[in-house]
XYZ file of C-alpha atoms in Angstrom:
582
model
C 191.619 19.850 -21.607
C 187.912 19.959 -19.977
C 186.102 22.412 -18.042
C 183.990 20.444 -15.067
C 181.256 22.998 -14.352
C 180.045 26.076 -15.401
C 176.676 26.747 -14.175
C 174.582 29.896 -15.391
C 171.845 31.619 -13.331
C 170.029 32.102 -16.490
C 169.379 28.643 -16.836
C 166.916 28.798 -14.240
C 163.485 30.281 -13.403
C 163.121 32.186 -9.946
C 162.095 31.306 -7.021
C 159.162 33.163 -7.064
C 158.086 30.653 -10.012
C 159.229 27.688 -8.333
C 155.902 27.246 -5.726
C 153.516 26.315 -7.875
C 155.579 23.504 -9.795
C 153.363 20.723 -9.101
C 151.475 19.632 -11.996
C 153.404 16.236 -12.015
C 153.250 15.806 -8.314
C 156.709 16.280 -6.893
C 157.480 18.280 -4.186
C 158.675 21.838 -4.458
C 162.280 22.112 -5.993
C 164.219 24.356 -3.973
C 166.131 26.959 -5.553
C 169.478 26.325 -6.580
C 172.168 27.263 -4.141
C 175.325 26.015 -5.108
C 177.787 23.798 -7.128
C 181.041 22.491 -6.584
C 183.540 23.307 -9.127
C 186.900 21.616 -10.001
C 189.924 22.303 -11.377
C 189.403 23.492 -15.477
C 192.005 23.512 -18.011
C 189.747 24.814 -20.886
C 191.178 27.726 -22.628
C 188.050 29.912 -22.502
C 187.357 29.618 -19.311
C 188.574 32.533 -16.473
C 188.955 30.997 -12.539
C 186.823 33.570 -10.570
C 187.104 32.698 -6.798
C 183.625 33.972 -5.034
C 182.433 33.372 -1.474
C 179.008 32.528 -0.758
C 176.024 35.161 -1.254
C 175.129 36.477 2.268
C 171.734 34.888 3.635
C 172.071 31.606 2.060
C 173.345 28.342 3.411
C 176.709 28.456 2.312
C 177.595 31.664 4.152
C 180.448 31.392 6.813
C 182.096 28.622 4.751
C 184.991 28.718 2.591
C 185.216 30.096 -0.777
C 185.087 28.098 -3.718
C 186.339 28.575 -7.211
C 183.626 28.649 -9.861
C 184.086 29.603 -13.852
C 183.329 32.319 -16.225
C 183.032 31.675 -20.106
C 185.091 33.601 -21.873
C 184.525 36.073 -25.045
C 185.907 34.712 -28.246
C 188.470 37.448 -27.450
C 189.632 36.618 -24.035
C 187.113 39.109 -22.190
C 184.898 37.488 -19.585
C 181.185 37.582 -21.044
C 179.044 39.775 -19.249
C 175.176 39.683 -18.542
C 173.863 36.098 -18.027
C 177.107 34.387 -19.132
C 178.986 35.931 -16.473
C 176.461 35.657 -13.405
C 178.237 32.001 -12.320
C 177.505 31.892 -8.527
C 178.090 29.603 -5.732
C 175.439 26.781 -5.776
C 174.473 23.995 -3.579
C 175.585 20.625 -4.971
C 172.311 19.000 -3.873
C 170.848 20.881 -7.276
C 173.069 18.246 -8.562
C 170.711 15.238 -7.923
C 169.977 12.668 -10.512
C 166.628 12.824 -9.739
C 166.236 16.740 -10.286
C 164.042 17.480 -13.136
C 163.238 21.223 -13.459
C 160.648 21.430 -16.489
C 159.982 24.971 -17.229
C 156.306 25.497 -17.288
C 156.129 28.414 -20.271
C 156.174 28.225 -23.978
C 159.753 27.681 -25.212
C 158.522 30.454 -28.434
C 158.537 33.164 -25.538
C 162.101 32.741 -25.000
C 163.751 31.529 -28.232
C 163.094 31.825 -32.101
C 162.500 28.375 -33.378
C 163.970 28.194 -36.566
C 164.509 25.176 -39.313
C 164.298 21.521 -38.638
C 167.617 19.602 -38.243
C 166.550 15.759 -38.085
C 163.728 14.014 -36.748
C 162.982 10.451 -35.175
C 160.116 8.618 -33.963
C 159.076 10.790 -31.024
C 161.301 13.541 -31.316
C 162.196 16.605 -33.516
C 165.776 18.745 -33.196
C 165.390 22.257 -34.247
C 167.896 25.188 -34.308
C 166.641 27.749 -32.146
C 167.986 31.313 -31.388
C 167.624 33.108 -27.890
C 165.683 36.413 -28.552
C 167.258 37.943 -25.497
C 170.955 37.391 -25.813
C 171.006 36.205 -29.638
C 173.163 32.629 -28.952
C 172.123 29.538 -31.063
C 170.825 26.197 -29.488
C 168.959 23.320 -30.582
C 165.843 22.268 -29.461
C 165.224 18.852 -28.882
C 160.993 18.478 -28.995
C 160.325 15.101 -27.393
C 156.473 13.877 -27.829
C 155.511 12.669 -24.449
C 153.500 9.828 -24.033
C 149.982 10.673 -22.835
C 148.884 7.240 -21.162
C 149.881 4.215 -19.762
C 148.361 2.440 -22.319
C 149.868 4.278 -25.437
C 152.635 3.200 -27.251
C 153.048 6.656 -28.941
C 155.234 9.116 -27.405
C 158.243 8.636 -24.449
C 157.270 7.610 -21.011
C 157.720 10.944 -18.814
C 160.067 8.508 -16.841
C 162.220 7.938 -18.975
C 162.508 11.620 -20.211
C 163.318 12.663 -16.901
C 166.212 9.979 -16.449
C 167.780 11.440 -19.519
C 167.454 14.991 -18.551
C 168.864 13.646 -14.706
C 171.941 12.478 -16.599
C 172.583 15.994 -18.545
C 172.444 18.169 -15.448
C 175.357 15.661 -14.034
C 177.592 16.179 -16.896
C 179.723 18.924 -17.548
C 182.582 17.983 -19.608
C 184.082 19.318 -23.242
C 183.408 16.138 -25.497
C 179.749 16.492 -24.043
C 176.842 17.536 -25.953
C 175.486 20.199 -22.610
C 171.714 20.903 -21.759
C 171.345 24.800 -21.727
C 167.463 24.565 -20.842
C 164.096 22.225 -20.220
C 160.899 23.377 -21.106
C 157.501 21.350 -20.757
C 153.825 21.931 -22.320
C 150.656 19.357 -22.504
C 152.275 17.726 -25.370
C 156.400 18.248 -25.585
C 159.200 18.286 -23.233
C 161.956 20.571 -25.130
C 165.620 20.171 -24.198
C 167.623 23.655 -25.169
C 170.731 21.874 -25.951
C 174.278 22.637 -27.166
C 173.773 23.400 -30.915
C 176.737 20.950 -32.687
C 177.037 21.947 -36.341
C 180.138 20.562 -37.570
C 178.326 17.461 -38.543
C 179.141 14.143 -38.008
C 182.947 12.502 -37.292
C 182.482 9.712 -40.394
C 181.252 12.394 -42.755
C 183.664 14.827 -41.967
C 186.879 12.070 -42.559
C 185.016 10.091 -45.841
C 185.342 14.078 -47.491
C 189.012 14.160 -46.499
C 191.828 13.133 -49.153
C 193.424 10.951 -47.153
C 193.612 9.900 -43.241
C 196.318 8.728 -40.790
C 196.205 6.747 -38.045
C 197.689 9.438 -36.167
C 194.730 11.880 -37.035
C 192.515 8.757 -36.376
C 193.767 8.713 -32.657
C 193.403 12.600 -31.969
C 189.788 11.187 -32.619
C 189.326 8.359 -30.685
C 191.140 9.866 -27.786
C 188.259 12.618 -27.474
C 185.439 9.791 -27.760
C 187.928 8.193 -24.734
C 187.711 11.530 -23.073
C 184.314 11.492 -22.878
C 183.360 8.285 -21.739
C 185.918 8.764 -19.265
C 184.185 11.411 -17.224
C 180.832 9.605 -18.158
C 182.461 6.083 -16.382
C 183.869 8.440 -13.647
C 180.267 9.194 -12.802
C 178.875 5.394 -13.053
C 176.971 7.037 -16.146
C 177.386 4.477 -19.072
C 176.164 5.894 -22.874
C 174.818 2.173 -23.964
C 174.601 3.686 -27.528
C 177.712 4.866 -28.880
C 177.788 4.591 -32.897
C 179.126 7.047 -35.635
C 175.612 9.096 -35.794
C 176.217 10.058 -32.089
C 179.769 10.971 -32.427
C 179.533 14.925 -33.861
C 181.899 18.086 -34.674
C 181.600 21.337 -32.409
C 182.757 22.564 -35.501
C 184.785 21.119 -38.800
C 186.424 24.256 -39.929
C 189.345 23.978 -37.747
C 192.379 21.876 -37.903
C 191.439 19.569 -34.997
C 187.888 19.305 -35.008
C 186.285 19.131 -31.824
C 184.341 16.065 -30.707
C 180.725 15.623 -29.052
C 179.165 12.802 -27.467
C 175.289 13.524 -28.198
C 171.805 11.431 -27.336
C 171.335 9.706 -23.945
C 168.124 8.718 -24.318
C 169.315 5.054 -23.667
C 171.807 6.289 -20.833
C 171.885 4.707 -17.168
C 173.377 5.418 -13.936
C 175.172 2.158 -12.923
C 174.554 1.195 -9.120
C 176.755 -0.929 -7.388
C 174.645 -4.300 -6.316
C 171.635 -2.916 -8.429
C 171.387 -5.064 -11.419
C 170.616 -3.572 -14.704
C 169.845 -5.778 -17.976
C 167.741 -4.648 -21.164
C 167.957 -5.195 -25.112
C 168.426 -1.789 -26.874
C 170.694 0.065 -28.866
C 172.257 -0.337 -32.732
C 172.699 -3.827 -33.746
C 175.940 -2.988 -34.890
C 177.259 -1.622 -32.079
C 176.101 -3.151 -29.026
C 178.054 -5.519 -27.073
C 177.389 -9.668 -26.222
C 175.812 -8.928 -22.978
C 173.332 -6.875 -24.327
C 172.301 -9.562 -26.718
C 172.240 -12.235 -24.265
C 170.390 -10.484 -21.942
C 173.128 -10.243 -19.416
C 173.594 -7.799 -16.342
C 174.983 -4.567 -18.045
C 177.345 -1.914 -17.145
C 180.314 0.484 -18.148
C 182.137 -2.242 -20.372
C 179.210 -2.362 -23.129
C 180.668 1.114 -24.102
C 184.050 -0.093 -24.222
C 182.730 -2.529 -26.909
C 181.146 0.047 -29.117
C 183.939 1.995 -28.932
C 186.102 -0.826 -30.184
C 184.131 -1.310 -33.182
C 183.613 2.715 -33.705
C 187.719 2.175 -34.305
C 187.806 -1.078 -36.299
C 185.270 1.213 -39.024
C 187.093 4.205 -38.339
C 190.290 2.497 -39.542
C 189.100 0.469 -42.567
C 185.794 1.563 -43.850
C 184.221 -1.768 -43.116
C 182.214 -3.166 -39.907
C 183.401 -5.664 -38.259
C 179.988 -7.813 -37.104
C 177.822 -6.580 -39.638
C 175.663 -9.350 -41.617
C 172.997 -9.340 -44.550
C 170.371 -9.966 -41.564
C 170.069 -8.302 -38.383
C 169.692 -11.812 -36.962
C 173.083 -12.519 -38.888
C 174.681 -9.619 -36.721
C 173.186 -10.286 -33.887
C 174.645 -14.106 -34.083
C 177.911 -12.406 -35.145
C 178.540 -10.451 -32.153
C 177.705 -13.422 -29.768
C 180.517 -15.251 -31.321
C 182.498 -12.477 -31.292
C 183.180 -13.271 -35.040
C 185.403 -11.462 -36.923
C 188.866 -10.651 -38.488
C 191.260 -7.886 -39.666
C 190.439 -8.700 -43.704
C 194.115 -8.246 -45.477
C 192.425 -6.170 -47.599
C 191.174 -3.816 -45.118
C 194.283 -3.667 -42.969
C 196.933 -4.397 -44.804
C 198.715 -0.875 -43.403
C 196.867 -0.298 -40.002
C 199.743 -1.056 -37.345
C 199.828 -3.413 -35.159
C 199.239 -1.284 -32.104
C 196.189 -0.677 -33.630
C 194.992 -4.024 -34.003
C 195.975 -4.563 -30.637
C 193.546 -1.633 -29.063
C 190.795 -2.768 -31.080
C 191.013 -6.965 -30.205
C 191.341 -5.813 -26.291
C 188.319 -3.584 -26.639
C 186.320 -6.696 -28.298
C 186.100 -9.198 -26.086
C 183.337 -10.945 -24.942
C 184.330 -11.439 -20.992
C 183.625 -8.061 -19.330
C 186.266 -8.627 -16.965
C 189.068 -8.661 -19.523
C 187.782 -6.073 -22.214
C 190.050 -3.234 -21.128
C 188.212 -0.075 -19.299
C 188.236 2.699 -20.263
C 191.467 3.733 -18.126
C 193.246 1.036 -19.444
C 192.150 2.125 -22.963
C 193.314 5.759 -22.283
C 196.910 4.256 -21.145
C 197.214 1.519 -24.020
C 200.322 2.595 -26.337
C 198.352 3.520 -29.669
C 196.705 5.991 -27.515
C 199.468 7.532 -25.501
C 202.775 6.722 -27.982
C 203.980 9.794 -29.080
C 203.631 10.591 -33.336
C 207.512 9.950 -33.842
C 206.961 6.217 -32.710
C 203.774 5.957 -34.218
C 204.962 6.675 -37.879
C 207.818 3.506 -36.884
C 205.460 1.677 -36.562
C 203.095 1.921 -39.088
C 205.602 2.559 -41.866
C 203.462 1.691 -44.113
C 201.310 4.940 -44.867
C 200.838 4.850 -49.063
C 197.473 3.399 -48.982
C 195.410 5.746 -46.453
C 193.616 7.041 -49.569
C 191.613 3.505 -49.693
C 191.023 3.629 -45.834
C 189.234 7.104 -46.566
C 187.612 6.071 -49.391
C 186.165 2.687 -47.934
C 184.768 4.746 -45.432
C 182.920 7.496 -47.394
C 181.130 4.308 -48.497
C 180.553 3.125 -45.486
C 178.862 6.273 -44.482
C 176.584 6.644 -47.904
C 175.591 2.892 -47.152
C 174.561 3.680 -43.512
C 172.372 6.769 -44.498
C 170.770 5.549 -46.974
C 169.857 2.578 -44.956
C 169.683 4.586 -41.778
C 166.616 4.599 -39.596
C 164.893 7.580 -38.287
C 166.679 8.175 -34.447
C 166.515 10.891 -31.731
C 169.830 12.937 -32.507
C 171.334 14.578 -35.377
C 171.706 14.334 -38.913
C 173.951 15.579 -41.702
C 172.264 18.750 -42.018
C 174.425 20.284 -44.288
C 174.591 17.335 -46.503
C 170.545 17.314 -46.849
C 170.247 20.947 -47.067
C 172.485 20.638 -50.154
C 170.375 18.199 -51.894
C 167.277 20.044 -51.063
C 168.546 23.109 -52.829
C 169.688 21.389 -56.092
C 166.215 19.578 -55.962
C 164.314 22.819 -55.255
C 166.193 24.664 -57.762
C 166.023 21.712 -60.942
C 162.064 21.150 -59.542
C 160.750 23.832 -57.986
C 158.039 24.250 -60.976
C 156.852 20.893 -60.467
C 156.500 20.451 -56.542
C 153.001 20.148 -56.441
C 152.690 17.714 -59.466
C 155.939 15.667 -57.140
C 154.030 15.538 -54.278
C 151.288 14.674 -56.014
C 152.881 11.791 -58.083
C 154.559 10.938 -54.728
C 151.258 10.284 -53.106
C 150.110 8.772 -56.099
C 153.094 5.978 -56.036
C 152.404 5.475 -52.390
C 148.782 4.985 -53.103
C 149.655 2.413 -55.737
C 152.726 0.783 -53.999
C 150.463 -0.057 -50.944
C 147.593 -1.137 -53.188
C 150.176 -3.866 -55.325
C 151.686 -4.509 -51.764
C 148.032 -5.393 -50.554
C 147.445 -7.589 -53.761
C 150.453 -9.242 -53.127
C 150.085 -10.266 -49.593
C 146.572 -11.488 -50.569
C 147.610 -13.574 -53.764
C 150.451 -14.811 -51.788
C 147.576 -15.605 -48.825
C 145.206 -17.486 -51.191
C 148.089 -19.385 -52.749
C 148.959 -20.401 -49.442
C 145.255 -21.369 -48.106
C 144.636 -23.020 -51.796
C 148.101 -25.204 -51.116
C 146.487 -25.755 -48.015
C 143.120 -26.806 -49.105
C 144.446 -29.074 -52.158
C 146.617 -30.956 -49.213
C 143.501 -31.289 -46.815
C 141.501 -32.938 -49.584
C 144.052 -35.245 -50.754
C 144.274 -36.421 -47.896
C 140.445 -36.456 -47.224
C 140.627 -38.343 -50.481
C 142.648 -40.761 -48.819
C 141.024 -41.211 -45.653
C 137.706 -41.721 -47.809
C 139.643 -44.612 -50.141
C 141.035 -45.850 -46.857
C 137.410 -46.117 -45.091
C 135.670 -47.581 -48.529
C 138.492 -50.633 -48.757
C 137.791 -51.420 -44.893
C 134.254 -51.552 -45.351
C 134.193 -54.002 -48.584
C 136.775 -56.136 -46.097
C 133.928 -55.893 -43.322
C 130.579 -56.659 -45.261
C 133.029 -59.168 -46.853
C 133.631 -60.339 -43.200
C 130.176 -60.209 -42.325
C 129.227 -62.733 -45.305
C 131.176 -65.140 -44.199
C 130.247 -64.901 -41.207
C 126.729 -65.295 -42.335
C 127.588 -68.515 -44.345
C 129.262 -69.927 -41.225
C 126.077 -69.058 -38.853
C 123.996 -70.573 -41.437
C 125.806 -73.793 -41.117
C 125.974 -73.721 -37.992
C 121.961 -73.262 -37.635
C 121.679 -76.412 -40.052
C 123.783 -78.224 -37.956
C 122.222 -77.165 -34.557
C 118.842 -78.222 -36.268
C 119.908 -81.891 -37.114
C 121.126 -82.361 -33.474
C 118.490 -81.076 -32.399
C 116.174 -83.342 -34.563
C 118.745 -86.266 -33.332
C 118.604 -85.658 -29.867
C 114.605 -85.476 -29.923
C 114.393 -88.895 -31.826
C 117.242 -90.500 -29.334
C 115.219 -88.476 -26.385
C 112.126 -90.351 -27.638
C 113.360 -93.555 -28.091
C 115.216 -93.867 -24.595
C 111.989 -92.620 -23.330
C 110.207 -95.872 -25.221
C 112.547 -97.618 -23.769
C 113.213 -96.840 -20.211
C 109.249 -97.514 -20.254
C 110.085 -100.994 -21.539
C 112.408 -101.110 -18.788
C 109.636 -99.888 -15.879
C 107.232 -102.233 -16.959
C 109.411 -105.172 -17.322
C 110.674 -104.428 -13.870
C 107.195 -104.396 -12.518
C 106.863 -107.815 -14.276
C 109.942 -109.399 -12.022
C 108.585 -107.560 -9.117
C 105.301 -109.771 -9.257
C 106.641 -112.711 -10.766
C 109.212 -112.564 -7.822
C 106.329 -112.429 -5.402
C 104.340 -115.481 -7.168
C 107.186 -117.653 -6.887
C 108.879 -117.976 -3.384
C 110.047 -121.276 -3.820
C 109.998 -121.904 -7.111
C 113.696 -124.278 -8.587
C 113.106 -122.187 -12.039
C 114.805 -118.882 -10.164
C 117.927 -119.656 -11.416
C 116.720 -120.330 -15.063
C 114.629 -116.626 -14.503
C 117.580 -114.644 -13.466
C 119.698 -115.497 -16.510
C 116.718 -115.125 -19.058
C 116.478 -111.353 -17.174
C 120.534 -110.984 -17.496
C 120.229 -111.630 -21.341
C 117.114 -109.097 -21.553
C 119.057 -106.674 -19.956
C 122.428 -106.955 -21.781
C 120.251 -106.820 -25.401
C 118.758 -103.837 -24.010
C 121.707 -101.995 -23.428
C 123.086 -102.501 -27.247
C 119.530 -101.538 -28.092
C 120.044 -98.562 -26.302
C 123.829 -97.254 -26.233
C 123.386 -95.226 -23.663
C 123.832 -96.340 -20.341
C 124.248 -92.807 -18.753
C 120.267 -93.315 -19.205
C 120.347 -96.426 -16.512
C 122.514 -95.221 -13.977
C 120.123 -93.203 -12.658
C 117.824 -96.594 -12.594
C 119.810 -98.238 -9.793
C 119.481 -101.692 -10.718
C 121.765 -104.362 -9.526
C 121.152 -107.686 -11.707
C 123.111 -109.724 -8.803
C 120.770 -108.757 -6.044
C 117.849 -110.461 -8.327
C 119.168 -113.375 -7.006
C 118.361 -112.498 -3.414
């Protein structure tokens, strides 16, 4: 069962602090009036029906029923635990981020460090004035828009909008918000049990029954998450912890929503984040997003939580990545030989890669290896002698992922690690300093061969390079030294032929002068022997030898022109031989 909303006073500053808020620039936050609570079936928690306080907006309505946490005992708390009072829901607003401007060390006892990531640091922290355990998440903000170190202040406020929405038992819940020039520090829920993989790899054995108490808390969770258009978008075994592990039925928590988003109807919402592993084919292809990515990740949260092995995973994170897209897996024989079929059923409806028929998270909650009763279950998966192996594949699993594991905003294994840092302390405690010395050392040296290597490997590459460019400069130069023995080949002969060419030129040329001089002789002959008839014509008018004349002139003539074998040379004379005879 959940509780929907319990709301302290003490989780705020007054009113009297409230005015001068306005470092960041947004307008004054009013002071919380009210907050609608629901029905609540948690144990621990006593109905306690109050009106509203006189002198605020709420007076003259109706009463409303609001919650008090109980005392491990039964007995209401008293002090700040009990002072739940009527509040306005509009404190309730996404956009509502009250940063407490006062060091967090005035009001709590920072103690030891419980993980780390990039930009942020958990630590357990202990309230100096009522003594109650939290962790503080210390997030590094970043200081410019052109830094890359640190998390934008927008997107620190989206995540801090998101916890003051949700109120809900699977839940990690946001207790406080702090701010200074450097941090914003979340006083959260402090979850100690661990995390859900590590605490079922240390059991002896594991049935699917036991498996489904688990999975129906994650489904609890996202439920009221989905019920408030709030989808997780990173869902994986490291954010799935234990309240606490020393009870029967552990109790589960949903934790980190740094990557969280408020779905909007017709406000489309695409990015590339999250686990490899885990995140679903639209998120990979870039697709509009929404609630069903969870519904993936949840799917394949159950497909390792049943046989110790993942179902996309690949050597590369290119290899997964191609995986998922293809949606490419299969229930290995060896892996689910005795996992029912109901089981098999949930998980291939949960992975699919068409949003619209990848069950929600209703259907999910209302599918039959989730709601069947244990009597049926154990028909149906009646084979139960091998759960050892399903245990045991997954304790490997889980000492494969942290070893491998990245650094990330939530929580680790702190028990685990605390353990090895005791039996290293104790076996090595005389010989820290030369260890961290040595350590340093070994870095020192591992980044030096590293640096050697890349350069080898670089002049390798530019002296492959290099060889290629003068073979084929080689090449080019044997190439240009064959074409120009071809060309001052060319050009000899070329030569030759001009030279016999000129030779030739110069004979006709000597020819044609001797032939222009001798036509020349000649066509003089011709002139004066024309000038000769001319007055021979004019002595003799009447003369009977005319005849006899003319033919001794057509004889000349015709023996000149074999002299002269050219009789282009006479056209231009114009003689006519008959008109001699005129």
């Amino acid at each position: 069962m959940q509780r929907k909303g319990v709301l302290c006073l003490g989780n705020f500053p007054l009113e009297k602090k409230l005015g001068g808020n306005r470092r960041d620039g947004l307008p004054r936050v009013a002071f919380p009036l009210g907050i609608l609570q629901e029905d609540c079936g948690e144990i621990s928690c006593d109905r306690v029906t109050l009106k509203p306080p006189p002198g605020t907006r709420g007076e003259g309505g109706p009463a409303r029923t609001v919650h008090a946490e109980a005392a491990p005992d039964g007995a209401p708390r008293t002090g700040r635990a009990r002072r739940c009072i009527y509040l306005c829901a509009s404190m309730r607003s996404p956009n509502m981020a009250l940063f407490k401007q006062q060091k967090v060390e005035d009001v709590y006892e920072i103690g030891e460090e419980l993980g780390s990531g990039q930009f942020a640091i958990v630590k357990k922290c202990r309230e100096k004035s009522t003594g109650m355990e939290y962790a503080a998440k210390f997030i590094k903000k970043r200081q410019s828009r052109a830094s890359r170190r640190g998390v934008r202040r927008e997107e620190i406020e989206r995540e801090v909008a998101i916890l003051q929405q949700i109120l809900h038992t699977n839940i990690i819940k946001l207790h406080d918000i702090y701010e200074n020039k450097t941090d914003v520090v979340l006083i959260l829920e402090l979850v100690s049990g661990g995390e859900l993989f590590d605490f079922l790899a240390q059991k002896e054995s594991l049935s699917e029954e036991e498996a489904t108490r688990f999975i129906k808390q994650i489904l609890d969770g996202v439920n009221y998450l989905h019920s408030k258009k709030i989808a997780h978008f990173d869902l994986k075994p490291e954010n799935i912890m234990l309240l606490d592990k020393n009870i029967p039925i552990p109790h589960i928590k949903l934790i980190d929503f740094g990557l969280a988003h408020k779905i909007e109807d017709g406000v489309e919402f695409k990015n590339i984040f999250g686990t490899p592993e885990f995140v679903a084919p639209e998120i990979v292809n870039y697709e509009p997003l929404g609630l069903a990515a969870d519904m993936w990740s949840i799917g394949v949260i159950t497909y390792i939580l049943l046989s110790g092995a993942s179902p996309f995973l690949g050597e590369t994170k290119q290899e997964t990545l191609a995986n998922i897209t293809a949606v490419n897996y299969e229930f290995d024989e060896e892996f689910f030989s005795n996992t029912s079929d109901l089981a098999k059923d949930f998980i291939q409806k949960l992975l699919v890669k068409d949003i619209r028929k990848r069950l929600t998270i209703q259907e999910a909650l209302s599918h039959p290896w989730i709601t069947l009763k244990e009597e049926a279950k154990v028909q149906e998966n009646k084979k139960v002698d091998n759960t050892q192996l399903k245990t045991k594949r997954l304790r490997e699993y889980t000492i494969k992922c942290h070893s491998s594991m990245p650094p990330n905003n939530t929580y680790i294994n702190f028990e685990r690690f605390a353990r090895v840092v005791e039996d290293i302390s104790l076996t090595e405690r005389g010989f820290s300093t030369l260890a961290a010395s040595h350590d340093s050392l070994q870095e020192d040296i591992d980044a030096l061969v590293s640096i050697y290597n890349e350069k080898e490997a670089w002049y390798k590459e530019e002296n492959e390079s290099v060889r290629h460019k003068l073979s084929q400069l080689k090449y080019e130069y044997r190439k240009m030294e064959s074409l120009k023995r071809h060309l001052q080949d060319d050009i000899e002969s070329v030569g030759a032929s001009l030279t016999g060419i000129t030779g030739k030129y110069a004979d006709l040329q000597s020819q044609y002068e001797s032939l222009s001089q001798e036509l020349s002789e000649e066509l003089k002959w011709i002139q004066d022997l024309m000038s000769s008839f001319q007055l021979e014509n004019e002595a003799c008018v009447n003369g009977n030898f005319d005849s006899v004349f003319n033919k001794d002139i057509n004889e000349s003539l015709m023996e000149l022109l074999n002299r002269s074998r050219c009789e282009e040379f006479l056209t231009g004379l114009n003689l006519d031989v008959a008109k001699s005879n005129q």
